[in-house]
XYZ file of N, CA, C and O in Angstrom:
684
model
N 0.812 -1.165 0.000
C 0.000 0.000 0.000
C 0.858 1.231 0.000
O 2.054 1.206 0.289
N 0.081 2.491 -0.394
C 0.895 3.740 -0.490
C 0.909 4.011 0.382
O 0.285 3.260 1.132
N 1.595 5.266 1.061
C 1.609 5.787 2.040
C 0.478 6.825 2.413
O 0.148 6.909 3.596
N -0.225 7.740 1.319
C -1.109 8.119 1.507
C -2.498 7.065 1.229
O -3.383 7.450 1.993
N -2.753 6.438 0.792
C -3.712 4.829 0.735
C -3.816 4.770 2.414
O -4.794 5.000 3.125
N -3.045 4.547 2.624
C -3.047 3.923 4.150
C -3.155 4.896 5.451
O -3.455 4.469 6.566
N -2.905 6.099 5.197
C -3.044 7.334 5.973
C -4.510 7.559 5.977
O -5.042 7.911 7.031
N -5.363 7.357 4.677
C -6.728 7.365 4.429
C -7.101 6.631 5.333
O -7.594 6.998 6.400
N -6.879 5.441 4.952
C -7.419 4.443 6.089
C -7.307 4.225 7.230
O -7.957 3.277 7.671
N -6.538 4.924 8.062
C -5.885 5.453 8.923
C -7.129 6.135 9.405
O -7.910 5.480 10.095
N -7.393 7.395 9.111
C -8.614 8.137 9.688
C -9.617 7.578 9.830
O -10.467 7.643 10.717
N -9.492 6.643 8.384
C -11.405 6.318 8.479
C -11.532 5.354 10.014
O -12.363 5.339 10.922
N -10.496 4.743 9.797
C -10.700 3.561 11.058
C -10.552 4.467 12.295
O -10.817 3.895 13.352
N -10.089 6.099 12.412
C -9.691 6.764 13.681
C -11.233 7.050 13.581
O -11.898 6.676 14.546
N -11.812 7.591 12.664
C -13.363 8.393 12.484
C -14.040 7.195 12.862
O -14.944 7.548 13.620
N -14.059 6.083 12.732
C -14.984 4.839 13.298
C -14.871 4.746 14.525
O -15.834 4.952 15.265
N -13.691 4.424 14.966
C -13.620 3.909 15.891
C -13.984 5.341 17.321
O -14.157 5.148 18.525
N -13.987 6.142 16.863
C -13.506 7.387 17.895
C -15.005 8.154 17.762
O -15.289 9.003 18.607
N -16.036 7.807 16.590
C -16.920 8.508 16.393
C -16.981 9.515 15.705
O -18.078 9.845 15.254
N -15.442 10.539 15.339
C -15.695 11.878 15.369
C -14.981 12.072 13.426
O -14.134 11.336 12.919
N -15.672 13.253 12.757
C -14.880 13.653 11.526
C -13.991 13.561 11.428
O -13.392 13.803 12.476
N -13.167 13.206 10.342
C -11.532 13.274 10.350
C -11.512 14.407 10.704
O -11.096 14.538 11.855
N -11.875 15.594 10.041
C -11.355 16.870 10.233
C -11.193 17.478 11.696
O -10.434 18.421 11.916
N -12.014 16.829 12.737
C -12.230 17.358 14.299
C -10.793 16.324 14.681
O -10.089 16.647 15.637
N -10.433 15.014 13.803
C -9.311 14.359 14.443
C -7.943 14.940 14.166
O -6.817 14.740 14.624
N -8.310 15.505 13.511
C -7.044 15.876 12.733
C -6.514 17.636 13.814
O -5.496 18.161 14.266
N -8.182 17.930 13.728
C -7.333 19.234 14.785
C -7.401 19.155 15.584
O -7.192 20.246 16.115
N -7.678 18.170 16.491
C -7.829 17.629 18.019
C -6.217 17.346 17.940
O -5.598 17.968 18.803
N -5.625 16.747 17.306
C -4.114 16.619 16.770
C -3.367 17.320 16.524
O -2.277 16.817 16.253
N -3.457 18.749 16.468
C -2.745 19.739 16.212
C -2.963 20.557 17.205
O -1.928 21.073 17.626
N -3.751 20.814 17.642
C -4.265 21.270 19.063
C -3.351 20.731 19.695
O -2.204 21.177 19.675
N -3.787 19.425 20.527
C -2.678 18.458 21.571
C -1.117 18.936 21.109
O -0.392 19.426 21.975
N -0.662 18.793 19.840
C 1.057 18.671 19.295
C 0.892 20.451 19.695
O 1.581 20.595 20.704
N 0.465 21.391 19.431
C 0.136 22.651 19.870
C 0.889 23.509 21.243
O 1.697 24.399 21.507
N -0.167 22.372 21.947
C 0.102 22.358 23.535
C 1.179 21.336 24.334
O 1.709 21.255 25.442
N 1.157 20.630 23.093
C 3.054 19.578 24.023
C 3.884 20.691 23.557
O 4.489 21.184 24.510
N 4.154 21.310 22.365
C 4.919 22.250 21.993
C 4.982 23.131 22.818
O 5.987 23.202 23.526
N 4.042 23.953 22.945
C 3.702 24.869 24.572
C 4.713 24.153 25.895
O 5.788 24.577 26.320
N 3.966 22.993 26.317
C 4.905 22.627 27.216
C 6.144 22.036 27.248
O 6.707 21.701 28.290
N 6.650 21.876 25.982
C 7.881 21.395 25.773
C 8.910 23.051 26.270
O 9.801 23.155 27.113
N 8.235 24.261 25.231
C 9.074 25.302 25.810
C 8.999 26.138 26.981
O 9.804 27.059 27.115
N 7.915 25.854 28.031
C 7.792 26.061 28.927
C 8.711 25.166 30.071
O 8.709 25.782 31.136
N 9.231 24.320 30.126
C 10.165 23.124 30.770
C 11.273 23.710 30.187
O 12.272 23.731 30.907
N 11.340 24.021 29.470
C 12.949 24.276 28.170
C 12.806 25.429 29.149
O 13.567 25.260 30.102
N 12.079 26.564 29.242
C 12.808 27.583 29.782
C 12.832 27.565 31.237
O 13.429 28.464 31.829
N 12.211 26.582 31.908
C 12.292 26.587 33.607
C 13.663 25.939 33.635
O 14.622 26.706 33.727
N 13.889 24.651 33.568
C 15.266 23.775 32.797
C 16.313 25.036 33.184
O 16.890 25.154 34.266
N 16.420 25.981 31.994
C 17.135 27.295 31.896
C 17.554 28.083 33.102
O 18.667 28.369 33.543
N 16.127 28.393 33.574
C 16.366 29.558 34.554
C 16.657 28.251 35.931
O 17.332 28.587 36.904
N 16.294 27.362 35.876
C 16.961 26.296 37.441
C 18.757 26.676 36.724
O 19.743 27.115 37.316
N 18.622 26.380 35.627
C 20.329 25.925 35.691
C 21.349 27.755 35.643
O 22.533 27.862 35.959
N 20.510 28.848 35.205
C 21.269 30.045 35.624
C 21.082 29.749 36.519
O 21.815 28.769 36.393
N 20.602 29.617 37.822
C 20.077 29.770 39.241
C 21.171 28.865 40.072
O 21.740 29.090 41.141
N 21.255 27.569 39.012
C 22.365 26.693 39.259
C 24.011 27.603 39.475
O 24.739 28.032 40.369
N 23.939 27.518 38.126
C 25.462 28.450 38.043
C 25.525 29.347 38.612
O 26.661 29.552 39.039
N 24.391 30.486 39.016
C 24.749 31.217 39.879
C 25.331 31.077 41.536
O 26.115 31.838 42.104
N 24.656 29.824 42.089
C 24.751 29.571 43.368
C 26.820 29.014 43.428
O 27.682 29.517 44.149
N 26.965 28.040 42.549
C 27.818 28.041 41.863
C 28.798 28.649 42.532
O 29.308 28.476 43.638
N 28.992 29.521 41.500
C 30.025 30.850 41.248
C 29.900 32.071 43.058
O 30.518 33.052 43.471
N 28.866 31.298 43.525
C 28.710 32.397 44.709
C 29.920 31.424 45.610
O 30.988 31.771 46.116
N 29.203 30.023 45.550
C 30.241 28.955 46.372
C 31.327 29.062 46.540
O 31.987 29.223 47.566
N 31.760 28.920 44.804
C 33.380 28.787 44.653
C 33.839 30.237 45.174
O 35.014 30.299 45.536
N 33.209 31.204 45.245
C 33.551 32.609 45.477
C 34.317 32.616 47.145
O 35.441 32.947 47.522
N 32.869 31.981 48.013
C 32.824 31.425 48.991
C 34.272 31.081 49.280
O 35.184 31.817 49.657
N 34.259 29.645 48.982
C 35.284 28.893 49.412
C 36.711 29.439 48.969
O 37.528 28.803 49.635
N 37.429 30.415 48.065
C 38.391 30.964 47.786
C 38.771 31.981 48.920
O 39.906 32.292 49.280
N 37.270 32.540 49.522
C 37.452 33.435 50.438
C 37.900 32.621 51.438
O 38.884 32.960 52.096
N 37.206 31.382 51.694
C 38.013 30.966 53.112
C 38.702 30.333 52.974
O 38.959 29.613 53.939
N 39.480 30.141 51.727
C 40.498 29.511 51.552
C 41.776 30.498 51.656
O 42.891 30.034 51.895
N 41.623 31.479 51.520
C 42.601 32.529 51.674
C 42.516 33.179 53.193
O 43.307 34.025 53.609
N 41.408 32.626 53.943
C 41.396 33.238 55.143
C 42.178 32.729 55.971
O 43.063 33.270 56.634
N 41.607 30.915 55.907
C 41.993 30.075 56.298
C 43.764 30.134 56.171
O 44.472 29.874 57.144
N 44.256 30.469 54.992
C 45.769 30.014 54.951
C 46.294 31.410 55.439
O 47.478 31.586 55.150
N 45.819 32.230 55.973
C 46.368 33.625 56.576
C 46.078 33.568 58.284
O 46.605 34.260 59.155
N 45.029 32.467 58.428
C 45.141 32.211 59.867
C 46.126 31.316 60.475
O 46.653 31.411 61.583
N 46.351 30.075 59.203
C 47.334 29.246 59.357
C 48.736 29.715 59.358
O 49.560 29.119 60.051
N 49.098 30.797 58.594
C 50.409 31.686 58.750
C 50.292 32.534 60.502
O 51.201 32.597 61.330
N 49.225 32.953 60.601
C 49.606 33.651 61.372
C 49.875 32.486 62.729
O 50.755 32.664 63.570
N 49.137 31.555 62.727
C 48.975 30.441 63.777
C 50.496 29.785 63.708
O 50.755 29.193 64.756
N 51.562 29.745 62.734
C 52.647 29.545 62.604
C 53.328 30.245 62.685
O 54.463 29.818 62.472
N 53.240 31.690 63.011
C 53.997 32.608 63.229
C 54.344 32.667 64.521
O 55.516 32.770 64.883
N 53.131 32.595 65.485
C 52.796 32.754 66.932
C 53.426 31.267 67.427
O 54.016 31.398 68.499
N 53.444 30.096 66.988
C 54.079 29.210 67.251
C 55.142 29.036 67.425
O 55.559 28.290 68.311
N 56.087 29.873 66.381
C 57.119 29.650 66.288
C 58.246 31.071 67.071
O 59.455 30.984 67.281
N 57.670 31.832 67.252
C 57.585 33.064 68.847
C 57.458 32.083 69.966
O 58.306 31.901 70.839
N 56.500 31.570 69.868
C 56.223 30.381 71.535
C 57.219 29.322 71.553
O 57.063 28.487 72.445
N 57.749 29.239 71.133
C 58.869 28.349 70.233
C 60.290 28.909 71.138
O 60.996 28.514 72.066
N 60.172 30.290 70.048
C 61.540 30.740 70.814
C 61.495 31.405 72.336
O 62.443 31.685 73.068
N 60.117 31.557 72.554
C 60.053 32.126 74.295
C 60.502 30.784 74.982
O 61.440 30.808 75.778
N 59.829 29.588 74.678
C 60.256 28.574 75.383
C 61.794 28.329 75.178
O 62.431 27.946 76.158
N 62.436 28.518 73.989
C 63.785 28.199 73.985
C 64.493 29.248 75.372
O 65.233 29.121 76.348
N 63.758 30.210 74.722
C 64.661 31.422 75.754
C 64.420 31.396 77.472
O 65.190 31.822 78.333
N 63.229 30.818 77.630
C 62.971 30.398 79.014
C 63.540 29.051 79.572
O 63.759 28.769 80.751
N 63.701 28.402 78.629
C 64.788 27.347 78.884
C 65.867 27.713 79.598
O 66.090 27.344 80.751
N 66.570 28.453 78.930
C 67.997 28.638 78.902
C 68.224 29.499 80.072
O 69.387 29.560 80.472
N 67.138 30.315 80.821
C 67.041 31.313 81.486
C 67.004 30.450 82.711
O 67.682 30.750 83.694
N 66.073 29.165 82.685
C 66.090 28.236 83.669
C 66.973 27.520 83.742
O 66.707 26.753 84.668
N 68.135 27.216 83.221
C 69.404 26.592 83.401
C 69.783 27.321 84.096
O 69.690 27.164 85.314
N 70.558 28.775 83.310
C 71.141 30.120 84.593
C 70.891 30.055 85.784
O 71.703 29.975 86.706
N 69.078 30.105 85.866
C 68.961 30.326 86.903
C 69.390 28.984 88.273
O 69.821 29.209 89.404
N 69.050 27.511 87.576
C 69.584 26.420 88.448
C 70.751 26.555 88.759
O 71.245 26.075 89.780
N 71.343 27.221 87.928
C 73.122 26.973 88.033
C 73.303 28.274 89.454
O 73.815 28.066 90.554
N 72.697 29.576 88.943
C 73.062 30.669 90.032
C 72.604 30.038 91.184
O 73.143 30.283 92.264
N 71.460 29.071 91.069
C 70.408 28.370 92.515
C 71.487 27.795 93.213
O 71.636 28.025 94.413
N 72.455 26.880 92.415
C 73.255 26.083 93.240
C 74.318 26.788 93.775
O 74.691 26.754 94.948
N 74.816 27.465 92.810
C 76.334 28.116 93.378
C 75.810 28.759 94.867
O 76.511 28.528 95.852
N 74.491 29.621 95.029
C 74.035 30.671 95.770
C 73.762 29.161 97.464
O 73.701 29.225 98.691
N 73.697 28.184 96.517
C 73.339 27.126 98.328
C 74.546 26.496 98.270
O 74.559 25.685 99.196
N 75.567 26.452 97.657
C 76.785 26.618 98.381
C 77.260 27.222 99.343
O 77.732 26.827 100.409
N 77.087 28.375 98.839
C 77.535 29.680 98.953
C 76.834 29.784 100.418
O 77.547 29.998 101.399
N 75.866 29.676 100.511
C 74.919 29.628 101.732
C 75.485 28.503 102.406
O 76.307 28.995 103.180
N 75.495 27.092 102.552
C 76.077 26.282 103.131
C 77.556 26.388 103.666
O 77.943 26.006 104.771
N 78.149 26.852 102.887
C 79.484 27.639 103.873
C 79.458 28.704 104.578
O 80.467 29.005 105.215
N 78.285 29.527 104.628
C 78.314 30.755 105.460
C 77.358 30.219 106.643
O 77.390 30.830 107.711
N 76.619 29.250 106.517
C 76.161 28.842 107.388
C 76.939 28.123 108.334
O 76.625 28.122 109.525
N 78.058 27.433 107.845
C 78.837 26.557 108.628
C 79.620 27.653 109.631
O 79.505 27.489 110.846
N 80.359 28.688 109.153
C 80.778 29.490 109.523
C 80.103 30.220 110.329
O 80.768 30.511 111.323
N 79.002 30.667 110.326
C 78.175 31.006 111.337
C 78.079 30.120 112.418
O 78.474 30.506 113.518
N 77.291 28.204 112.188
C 77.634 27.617 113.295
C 78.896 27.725 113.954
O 78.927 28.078 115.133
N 80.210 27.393 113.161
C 81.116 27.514 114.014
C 81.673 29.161 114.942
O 82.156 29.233 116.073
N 81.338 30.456 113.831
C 80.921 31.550 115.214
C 80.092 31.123 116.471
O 80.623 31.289 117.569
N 78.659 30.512 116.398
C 77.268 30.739 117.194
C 78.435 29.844 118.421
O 78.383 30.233 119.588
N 79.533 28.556 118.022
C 80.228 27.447 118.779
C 80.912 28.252 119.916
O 80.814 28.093 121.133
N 82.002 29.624 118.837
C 82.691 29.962 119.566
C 82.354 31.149 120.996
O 82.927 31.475 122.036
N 81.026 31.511 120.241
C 80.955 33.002 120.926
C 79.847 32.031 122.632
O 79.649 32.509 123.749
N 79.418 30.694 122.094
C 78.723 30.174 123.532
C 79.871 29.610 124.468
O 79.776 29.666 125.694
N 81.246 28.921 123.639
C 82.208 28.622 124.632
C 83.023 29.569 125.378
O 83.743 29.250 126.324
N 82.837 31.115 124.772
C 83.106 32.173 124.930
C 82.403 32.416 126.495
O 82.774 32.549 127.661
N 81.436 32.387 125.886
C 79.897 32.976 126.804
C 80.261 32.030 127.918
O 80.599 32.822 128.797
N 80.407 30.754 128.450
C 80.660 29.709 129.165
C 81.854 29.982 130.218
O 81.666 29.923 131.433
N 82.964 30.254 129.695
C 84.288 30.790 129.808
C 84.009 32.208 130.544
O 84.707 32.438 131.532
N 83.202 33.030 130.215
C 83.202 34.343 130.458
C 82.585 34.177 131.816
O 82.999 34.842 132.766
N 81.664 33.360 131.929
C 80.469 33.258 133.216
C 81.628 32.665 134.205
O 81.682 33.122 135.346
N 82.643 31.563 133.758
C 83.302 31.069 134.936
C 84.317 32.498 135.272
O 84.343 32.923 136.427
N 84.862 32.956 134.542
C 85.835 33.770 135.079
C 85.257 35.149 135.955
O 85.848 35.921 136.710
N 83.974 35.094 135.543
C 82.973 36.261 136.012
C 82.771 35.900 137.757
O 82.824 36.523 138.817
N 82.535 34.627 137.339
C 81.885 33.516 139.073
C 83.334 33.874 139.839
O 83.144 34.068 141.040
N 84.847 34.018 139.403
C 86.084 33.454 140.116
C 86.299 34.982 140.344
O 87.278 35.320 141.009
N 85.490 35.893 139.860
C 86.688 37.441 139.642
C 86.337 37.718 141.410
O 85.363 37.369 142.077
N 87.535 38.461 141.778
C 86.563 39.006 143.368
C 85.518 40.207 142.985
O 84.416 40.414 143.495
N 85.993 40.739 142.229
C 84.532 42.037 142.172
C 83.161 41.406 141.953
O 82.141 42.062 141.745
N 83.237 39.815 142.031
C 81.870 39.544 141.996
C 81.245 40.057 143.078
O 80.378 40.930 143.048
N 81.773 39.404 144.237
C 81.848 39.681 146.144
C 81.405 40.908 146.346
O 80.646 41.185 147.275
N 81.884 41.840 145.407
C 80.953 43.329 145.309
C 79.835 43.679 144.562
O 78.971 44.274 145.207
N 79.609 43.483 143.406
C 78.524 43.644 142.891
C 78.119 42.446 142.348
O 78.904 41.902 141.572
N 76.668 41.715 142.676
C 76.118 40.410 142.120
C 75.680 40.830 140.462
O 74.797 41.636 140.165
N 76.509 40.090 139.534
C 76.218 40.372 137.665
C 75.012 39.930 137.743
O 74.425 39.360 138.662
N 74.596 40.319 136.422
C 73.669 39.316 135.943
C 74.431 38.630 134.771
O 75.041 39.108 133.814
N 74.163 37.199 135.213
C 74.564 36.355 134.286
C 73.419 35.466 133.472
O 73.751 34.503 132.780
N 72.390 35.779 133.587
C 71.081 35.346 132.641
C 71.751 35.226 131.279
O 72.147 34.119 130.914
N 71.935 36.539 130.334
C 72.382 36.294 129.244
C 73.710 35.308 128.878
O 73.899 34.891 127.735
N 74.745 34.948 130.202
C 75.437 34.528 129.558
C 75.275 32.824 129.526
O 75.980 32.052 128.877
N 74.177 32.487 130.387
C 73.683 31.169 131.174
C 73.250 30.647 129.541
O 73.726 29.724 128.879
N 72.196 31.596 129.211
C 71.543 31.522 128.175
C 72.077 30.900 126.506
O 71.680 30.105 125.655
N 73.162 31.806 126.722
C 74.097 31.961 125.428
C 74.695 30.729 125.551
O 74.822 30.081 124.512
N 75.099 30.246 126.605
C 76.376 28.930 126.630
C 75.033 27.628 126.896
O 75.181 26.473 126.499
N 74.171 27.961 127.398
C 73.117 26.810 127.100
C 72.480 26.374 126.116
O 72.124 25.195 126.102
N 72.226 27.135 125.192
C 71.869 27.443 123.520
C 70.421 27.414 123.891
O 69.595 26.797 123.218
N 70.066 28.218 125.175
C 68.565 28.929 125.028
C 68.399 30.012 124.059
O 67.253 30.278 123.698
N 69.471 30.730 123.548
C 69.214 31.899 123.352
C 70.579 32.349 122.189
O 71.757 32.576 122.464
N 69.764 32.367 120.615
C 71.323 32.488 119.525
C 71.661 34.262 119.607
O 70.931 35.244 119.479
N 72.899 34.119 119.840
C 73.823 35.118 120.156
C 73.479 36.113 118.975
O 73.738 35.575 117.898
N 72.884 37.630 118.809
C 73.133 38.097 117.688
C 74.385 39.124 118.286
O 75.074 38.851 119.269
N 74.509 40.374 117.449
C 75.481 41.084 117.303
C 75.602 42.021 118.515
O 76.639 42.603 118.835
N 74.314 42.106 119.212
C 74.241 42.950 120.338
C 74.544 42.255 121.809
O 75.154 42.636 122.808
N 73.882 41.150 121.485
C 74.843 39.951 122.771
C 76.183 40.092 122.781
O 76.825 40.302 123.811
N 76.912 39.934 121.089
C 78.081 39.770 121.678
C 78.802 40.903 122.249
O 79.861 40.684 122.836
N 78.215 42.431 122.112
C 78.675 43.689 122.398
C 78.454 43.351 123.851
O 79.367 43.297 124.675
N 77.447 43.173 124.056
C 77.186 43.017 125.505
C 78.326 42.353 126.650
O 78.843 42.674 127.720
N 78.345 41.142 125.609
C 79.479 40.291 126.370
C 80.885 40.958 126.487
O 81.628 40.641 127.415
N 81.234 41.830 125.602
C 82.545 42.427 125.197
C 82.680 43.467 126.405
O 83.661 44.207 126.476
């Protein structure tokens, strides 16, 4: 069959079966293709404006993320800057704390021999003090005036540490 032969027959069997004139089928058909056309470019241009809307959000993002990507690596400099200051305070407080252990020790040396030396003054000035009370007890001017020997009882008993005015006293 031809192609128009069979297009004929085509309607007649659409006009039978459907009830209606070819001619109402035919623009019931152009109508419908009409209105898919309609909505074909109505989707075509939503499609459009989603995908500017797309690219726009996009381009805001990447905008975005460059910004905190440059923020980010200027906080990270500066966070390595300050590190590496804390860095050298600790080096330098280090080293400040060695000095200072080292001056710590020399200074309790230093103290431990002046202390010894002091005990052996605090030794001499009570065997002093001891010595002084007997020769005080033997002198005859005791027989005349009774001393007081409290401070020196004191001093040679180690009730009482000798400062600088005791020993004037004693002198």
């Amino acid at each position: 069959m031809k192609p128009k032969a069979l297009l004929a027959l085509l309607m007649v069997l659409a006009t039978a079966a459907v009830g209606l004139p070819v001619c109402d089928a035919a623009e019931d058909m152009r109508d419908r293709h009409v209105q898919a056309e309609q909505a074909r470019r109505v989707l075509l241009e939503k499609a459009a404006a989603e995908k500017r809307s797309a690219e726009q959000e996009a381009a805001a993002s990447r905008s975005r993320i460059v910004g905190d990507r440059d923020t980010l690596a200027q906080t990270i400099a500066a966070l390595k800057k300050r590190n590496q200051q804390l860095t050298t305070a600790v080096d330098d407080l280090t080293a400040l704390s060695g000095a200072l252990t080292e001056t710590e020790q020399a200074l309790s040396r230093q103290l431990a021999e002046t202390d010894s030396m002091v005990r052996e003054m605090v030794g001499v000035v009570r065997v002093n003090a001891k010595d002084l009370e007997g020769l005080i007890l033997q002198s005859p001017q005791t027989a005349l005036n009774d001393p007081d020997l409290a401070l020196l009882r004191d001093i040679a008993d180690q009730a009482h540490f000798p400062g600088m005015a005791d020993i004037r006293r004693m002198t």
